[in-house]
């Protein structure tokens, strides 16, 4: 019973998604709410402010738990490590407000879509829905599933048949109105923040401009039984039929059901490359439409914000698409939401800062009670006692202290902007100072974006033929391989210019053929489509074929790693299928007898030299009716092909790549390659760029999924290099060695497929591989994001640098994502570089380190400033005195504020140090620094406070004013004194004029200036202090001004400052005391606390080691003589995640119960015997 109650009180929102939330139901109690409001008024809004920051407290105090079905308030909690709370009101939508009658019969569905949550959310006969709005997304209460469900989209459970037949004719007017009310407008609206929120105003203006055009598109839709209708895009609802007449900016996500089109998806992928979209097939199975298309469902989907640049109608009418998602549910809406609601930063610095401020506040509380005790002992009136106690309470925490951690970011952001690096998340700049691992995409990031043709390797009779080199300048001779190169691509002719993927463009140019659009080519075959026609150009080799017509295209996707086309050769009655893609993938679809036996060796021969290799294949397709081409399934087309050969392309390193990687290596920042390219090519590029240093070994990790009788396995192969007499490097599998040679590092390399197997079947082994994993090839976008997350779990601070294509997820996931693309997709990345090379990475790390050191310096300075003033004020409180208003004003504004604002202007040091700055405020160095400097200032202030009382001319001014005047006339010969000098020197408490105050003020001021100088550290993370001209000038001016006030004898100045003239020798003593304190503090800070060698020695002697997971693993693996494994195979046990067996090092007695006992040195026969 209690469990059932609990289940009805809570549920999960967006289960399994990135933005998963727990939701709890509450009912508001009016009496509790009224009581909370009264308390808020009595506390002058303090409690209300607390409730604003802690919404769960408001809910817990003003509401009582209840089932979600009855709740009027819900409390939402994130399921991540931060466990953040949000409070939302439940509101109702009343269908009775619509202008047409609605059936109240519970059995009669409200909308035609049987899968729609709307039918299960309507309360009948009341005709209302219960809703909540969370981060711009609307959810309705599903009475059937007893949870809140997202609206504003078509359910994924719809099959291809459902989408074609339920929505193919359009929605009725009545259903449109119902969906508009429930789903809300199809608009991505970003409010421009008011002037009092200046910090985020600039970003909100940019976002508003980014999305406002999306809300104003005029579109044409099909209404059931009424035909075409024009309307504003904000009125679109899921299920509408959208007509695509030509060029249009898509205002929603839609799935193509008729015709095809070419789309520029630069907004999503970061690449302005035309992408061909094909219609969703009309199959009659009940499988969800996304599952039917497997990983390639995106080829049917038109995403919001992308540009349709060309449409190709079918014979059945215009190009049509079903609206899939609207508003913030769309791809563009999700992009904007990721900016409006960024993932919180788990940076220890900010947690430490909060703890540190709490500690300072505790010191303030001690001061508060100290002041109360002193003033109550002297029987001072309660009002004045309370006032003085509150002054001391607030002294330890300067108001600008929280800003100290961001001021360095402000200056760093300006400097980055000058280097054409733009930032939308300034708080991440500090995190860049801690980066110790950077992941790089390969193509377009480490290597040039464009590719150069090197040659083709055709096949004939199951053998590779002579290489045709493009260096000769001759076009490819006519052959099926040439036909594949001319037709198997996604190029389009737009305004007379051929556009498309750079790889496709280079391949096509190498044939010497031309492209044109033809409406006639397919009309004679009964097809009304406009098709692309390829004809030989002047530079093409002699061909028996006059033209090739591309009838159908199956687009390339990174998940499938291939594309194919159906083409018609002029004069040929049969159709031809051409495929191109990753060689390993293409070979899988070819008949085995057509693939040369030496295919793996030939492929490796080119990939180890760093070439980009594409394979091509072909088959003849016999069809009775050409009109059936549009209905062919991809699976039936892409099978039983004949292998044609290889296309070899050069992918050169960018000139900046090697120097930048060398700089990062010297700074001990680990670099990793994460690419979608071939593994061998990636290894070669890594070696050429010196990401893998000369002399290091590469171990290929190849993991395989479990079979019927064979468990999942992982094989380790050591790759060696040899240098023959020719000087050319070849890569081979070194079977003989069983261990990595001494003194040489090792690097793991693997494919995305192997990574996936390791993730699912060898998860406990994955961290051990990642600490030395350098090359990850054939990685899908999802795998890139997963890899970055796994590195973060090992306590790495991860940077990710990519050109935007397929990298967006990883760029968002990393601590610092740097996009080299200027497309809209880059707004999801915290940093964007307009310079398309990786030089931005060390720039960003340098500025991050400088900002972090600056933030720590300002934080320490402001902390010391509060402590210095606290000590001085506490000493004066002992005799019921305090500093004067002008004394505080000069310290606070003229010195402290100006100094703290300019301390962070120091530029980053040009050379990256081989270690990172401290990333924790609660580190021993920082705590000792604050503690030691507090001790020094305390000693100096107490000594001068006691010493002044021992001087022969000293008297307690506020008690003995007559005595003071007599003595004062003897002290000063340059000033005329009269009774006005006594000022407020009376028996009234809180008096200012005193010898103690006159002595302590210059000491306190000099201590503040000393702290600013000592904490403004230069090398190795920032340029020296003297290069910060403004700060140096202010510091020098502050010293000069303080000395001037100390030694001047101007009556008006002293009266204004409420000082008492003292002897010159005493003033010199004050200056000497301040100077000695500065020298001691500077020596301790620079020679001891900032002495890296000393701290490393102490850590070594006392056995202190880093607690980062990757450091612990590195130490553990360094002591393991069996690691790294080589030239052996390990097997998972019964598919259990994390269990694996290495037979060479585990005897049967040592194997824990339940483990499968496998033995031998990777011997397959022995494995089968054991089974």
GROMACS .gro file of N, CA and C in nm, residues 717-782:
model
  198
  717UNK      N    1   4.712  -0.664  -3.052
  717UNK     CA    2   4.814  -0.686  -3.154
  717UNK      C    3   4.916  -0.572  -3.148
  718UNK      N    4   5.041  -0.608  -3.133
  718UNK     CA    5   5.148  -0.508  -3.129
  718UNK      C    6   5.189  -0.472  -3.271
  719UNK      N    7   5.184  -0.344  -3.302
  719UNK     CA    8   5.224  -0.296  -3.433
  719UNK      C    9   5.364  -0.239  -3.421
  720UNK      N   10   5.459  -0.291  -3.502
  720UNK     CA   11   5.595  -0.240  -3.498
  720UNK      C   12   5.628  -0.162  -3.624
  721UNK      N   13   5.738  -0.091  -3.627
  721UNK     CA   14   5.781  -0.021  -3.748
  721UNK      C   15   5.921  -0.066  -3.782
  722UNK      N   16   5.945  -0.080  -3.910
  722UNK     CA   17   6.080  -0.113  -3.953
  722UNK      C   18   6.118  -0.019  -4.065
  723UNK      N   19   6.243   0.007  -4.081
  723UNK     CA   20   6.288   0.098  -4.184
  723UNK      C   21   6.379   0.023  -4.280
  724UNK      N   22   6.327  -0.018  -4.396
  724UNK     CA   23   6.410  -0.086  -4.495
  724UNK      C   24   6.512   0.010  -4.553
  725UNK      N   25   6.598  -0.043  -4.637
  725UNK     CA   26   6.704   0.038  -4.693
  725UNK      C   27   6.652   0.156  -4.771
  726UNK      N   28   6.532   0.144  -4.830
  726UNK     CA   29   6.477   0.254  -4.910
  726UNK      C   30   6.442   0.374  -4.825
  727UNK      N   31   6.432   0.352  -4.696
  727UNK     CA   32   6.395   0.463  -4.606
  727UNK      C   33   6.246   0.477  -4.589
  728UNK      N   34   6.167   0.401  -4.661
  728UNK     CA   35   6.022   0.409  -4.649
  728UNK      C   36   5.975   0.326  -4.532
  729UNK      N   37   5.883   0.382  -4.452
  729UNK     CA   38   5.834   0.311  -4.333
  729UNK      C   39   5.718   0.220  -4.370
  730UNK      N   40   5.727   0.096  -4.329
  730UNK     CA   41   5.616   0.002  -4.344
  730UNK      C   42   5.569  -0.039  -4.207
  731UNK      N   43   5.439  -0.069  -4.199
  731UNK     CA   44   5.382  -0.114  -4.073
  731UNK      C   45   5.350  -0.262  -4.084
  732UNK      N   46   5.384  -0.337  -3.981
  732UNK     CA   47   5.356  -0.480  -3.984
  732UNK      C   48   5.316  -0.526  -3.845
  733UNK      N   49   5.252  -0.640  -3.838
  733UNK     CA   50   5.213  -0.697  -3.710
  733UNK      C   51   5.329  -0.779  -3.656
  734UNK      N   52   5.382  -0.734  -3.545
  734UNK     CA   53   5.500  -0.799  -3.488
  734UNK      C   54   5.454  -0.913  -3.397
  735UNK      N   55   5.453  -1.034  -3.453
  735UNK     CA   56   5.402  -1.148  -3.378
  735UNK      C   57   5.503  -1.199  -3.276
  736UNK      N   58   5.629  -1.176  -3.301
  736UNK     CA   59   5.733  -1.236  -3.217
  736UNK      C   60   5.743  -1.176  -3.080
  737UNK      N   61   5.733  -1.041  -3.069
  737UNK     CA   62   5.752  -0.977  -2.939
  737UNK      C   63   5.638  -1.009  -2.844
  738UNK      N   64   5.670  -1.021  -2.719
  738UNK     CA   65   5.565  -1.045  -2.621
  738UNK      C   66   5.558  -0.933  -2.519
  739UNK      N   67   5.645  -0.835  -2.534
  739UNK     CA   68   5.640  -0.721  -2.441
  739UNK      C   69   5.691  -0.598  -2.511
  740UNK      N   70   5.648  -0.484  -2.461
  740UNK     CA   71   5.694  -0.357  -2.517
  740UNK      C   72   5.838  -0.336  -2.477
  741UNK      N   73   5.926  -0.297  -2.570
  741UNK     CA   74   6.065  -0.274  -2.535
  741UNK      C   75   6.079  -0.173  -2.423
  742UNK      N   76   6.178  -0.195  -2.338
  742UNK     CA   77   6.198  -0.109  -2.222
  742UNK      C   78   6.225   0.034  -2.266
  743UNK      N   79   6.175   0.126  -2.186
  743UNK     CA   80   6.204   0.267  -2.208
  743UNK      C   81   6.116   0.332  -2.313
  744UNK      N   82   6.026   0.257  -2.377
  744UNK     CA   83   5.941   0.313  -2.480
  744UNK      C   84   5.797   0.312  -2.433
  745UNK      N   85   5.724   0.420  -2.463
  745UNK     CA   86   5.583   0.427  -2.426
  745UNK      C   87   5.500   0.343  -2.521
  746UNK      N   88   5.376   0.320  -2.485
  746UNK     CA   89   5.285   0.244  -2.571
  746UNK      C   90   5.154   0.318  -2.581
  747UNK      N   91   5.085   0.298  -2.693
  747UNK     CA   92   4.958   0.366  -2.719
  747UNK      C   93   4.860   0.265  -2.774
  748UNK      N   94   4.738   0.267  -2.720
  748UNK     CA   95   4.633   0.179  -2.771
  748UNK      C   96   4.559   0.248  -2.885
  749UNK      N   97   4.521   0.170  -2.985
  749UNK     CA   98   4.441   0.220  -3.098
  749UNK      C   99   4.326   0.123  -3.119
  750UNK      N  100   4.208   0.176  -3.147
  750UNK     CA  101   4.091   0.089  -3.166
  750UNK      C  102   3.989   0.157  -3.256
  751UNK      N  103   3.896   0.078  -3.305
  751UNK     CA  104   3.786   0.129  -3.387
  751UNK      C  105   3.663   0.153  -3.299
  752UNK      N  106   3.564   0.220  -3.357
  752UNK     CA  107   3.440   0.244  -3.284
  752UNK      C  108   3.369   0.115  -3.249
  753UNK      N  109   3.378   0.017  -3.338
  753UNK     CA  110   3.315  -0.113  -3.312
  753UNK      C  111   3.378  -0.178  -3.189
  754UNK      N  112   3.510  -0.175  -3.181
  754UNK     CA  113   3.580  -0.233  -3.065
  754UNK      C  114   3.547  -0.157  -2.938
  755UNK      N  115   3.539  -0.025  -2.950
  755UNK     CA  116   3.504   0.056  -2.833
  755UNK      C  117   3.366   0.017  -2.779
  756UNK      N  118   3.272  -0.005  -2.872
  756UNK     CA  119   3.136  -0.042  -2.831
  756UNK      C  120   3.135  -0.177  -2.759
  757UNK      N  121   3.212  -0.273  -2.811
  757UNK     CA  122   3.219  -0.406  -2.747
  757UNK      C  123   3.283  -0.396  -2.609
  758UNK      N  124   3.391  -0.320  -2.599
  758UNK     CA  125   3.456  -0.300  -2.469
  758UNK      C  126   3.361  -0.235  -2.370
  759UNK      N  127   3.284  -0.139  -2.419
  759UNK     CA  128   3.190  -0.066  -2.332
  759UNK      C  129   3.084  -0.160  -2.275
  760UNK      N  130   3.038  -0.254  -2.358
  760UNK     CA  131   2.929  -0.341  -2.314
  760UNK      C  132   2.976  -0.469  -2.246
  761UNK      N  133   3.093  -0.520  -2.285
  761UNK     CA  134   3.134  -0.652  -2.236
  761UNK      C  135   3.263  -0.651  -2.153
  762UNK      N  136   3.342  -0.543  -2.161
  762UNK     CA  137   3.468  -0.537  -2.085
  762UNK      C  138   3.480  -0.401  -2.015
  763UNK      N  139   3.370  -0.358  -1.955
  763UNK     CA  140   3.368  -0.220  -1.903
  763UNK      C  141   3.474  -0.195  -1.795
  764UNK      N  142   3.502  -0.296  -1.713
  764UNK     CA  143   3.602  -0.277  -1.607
  764UNK      C  144   3.742  -0.265  -1.665
  765UNK      N  145   3.762  -0.315  -1.786
  765UNK     CA  146   3.892  -0.304  -1.852
  765UNK      C  147   3.906  -0.171  -1.926
  766UNK      N  148   3.794  -0.109  -1.961
  766UNK     CA  149   3.796   0.012  -2.043
  766UNK      C  150   3.880   0.124  -1.984
  767UNK      N  151   3.868   0.156  -1.854
  767UNK     CA  152   3.953   0.264  -1.798
  767UNK      C  153   4.102   0.236  -1.814
  768UNK      N  154   4.142   0.110  -1.800
  768UNK     CA  155   4.284   0.076  -1.813
  768UNK      C  156   4.333   0.101  -1.956
  769UNK      N  157   4.244   0.082  -2.052
  769UNK     CA  158   4.281   0.108  -2.191
  769UNK      C  159   4.282   0.258  -2.219
  770UNK      N  160   4.185   0.328  -2.161
  770UNK     CA  161   4.172   0.472  -2.190
  770UNK      C  162   4.291   0.553  -2.140
  771UNK      N  163   4.355   0.510  -2.029
  771UNK     CA  164   4.467   0.591  -1.978
  771UNK      C  165   4.585   0.591  -2.074
  772UNK      N  166   4.586   0.496  -2.171
  772UNK     CA  167   4.691   0.497  -2.274
  772UNK      C  168   4.632   0.488  -2.414
  773UNK      N  169   4.500   0.511  -2.427
  773UNK     CA  170   4.437   0.508  -2.558
  773UNK      C  171   4.461   0.640  -2.630
  774UNK      N  172   4.513   0.633  -2.752
  774UNK     CA  173   4.548   0.755  -2.827
  774UNK      C  174   4.469   0.767  -2.956
  775UNK      N  175   4.433   0.655  -3.018
  775UNK     CA  176   4.365   0.661  -3.148
  775UNK      C  177   4.233   0.586  -3.141
  776UNK      N  178   4.126   0.658  -3.175
  776UNK     CA  179   3.992   0.599  -3.179
  776UNK      C  180   3.935   0.630  -3.317
  777UNK      N  181   3.930   0.528  -3.403
  777UNK     CA  182   3.890   0.546  -3.543
  777UNK      C  183   3.750   0.490  -3.567
  778UNK      N  184   3.693   0.530  -3.680
  778UNK     CA  185   3.558   0.486  -3.718
  778UNK      C  186   3.459   0.507  -3.604
  779UNK      N  187   3.471   0.622  -3.540
  779UNK     CA  188   3.384   0.653  -3.426
  779UNK      C  189   3.260   0.728  -3.475
  780UNK      N  190   3.143   0.684  -3.431
  780UNK     CA  191   3.018   0.754  -3.464
  780UNK      C  192   3.005   0.875  -3.371
  781UNK      N  193   2.917   0.970  -3.404
  781UNK     CA  194   2.898   1.088  -3.316
  781UNK      C  195   2.864   1.050  -3.172
  782UNK      N  196   2.778   0.948  -3.156
  782UNK     CA  197   2.741   0.905  -3.020
  782UNK      C  198   2.858   0.846  -2.945
   0.00000   0.00000   0.00000
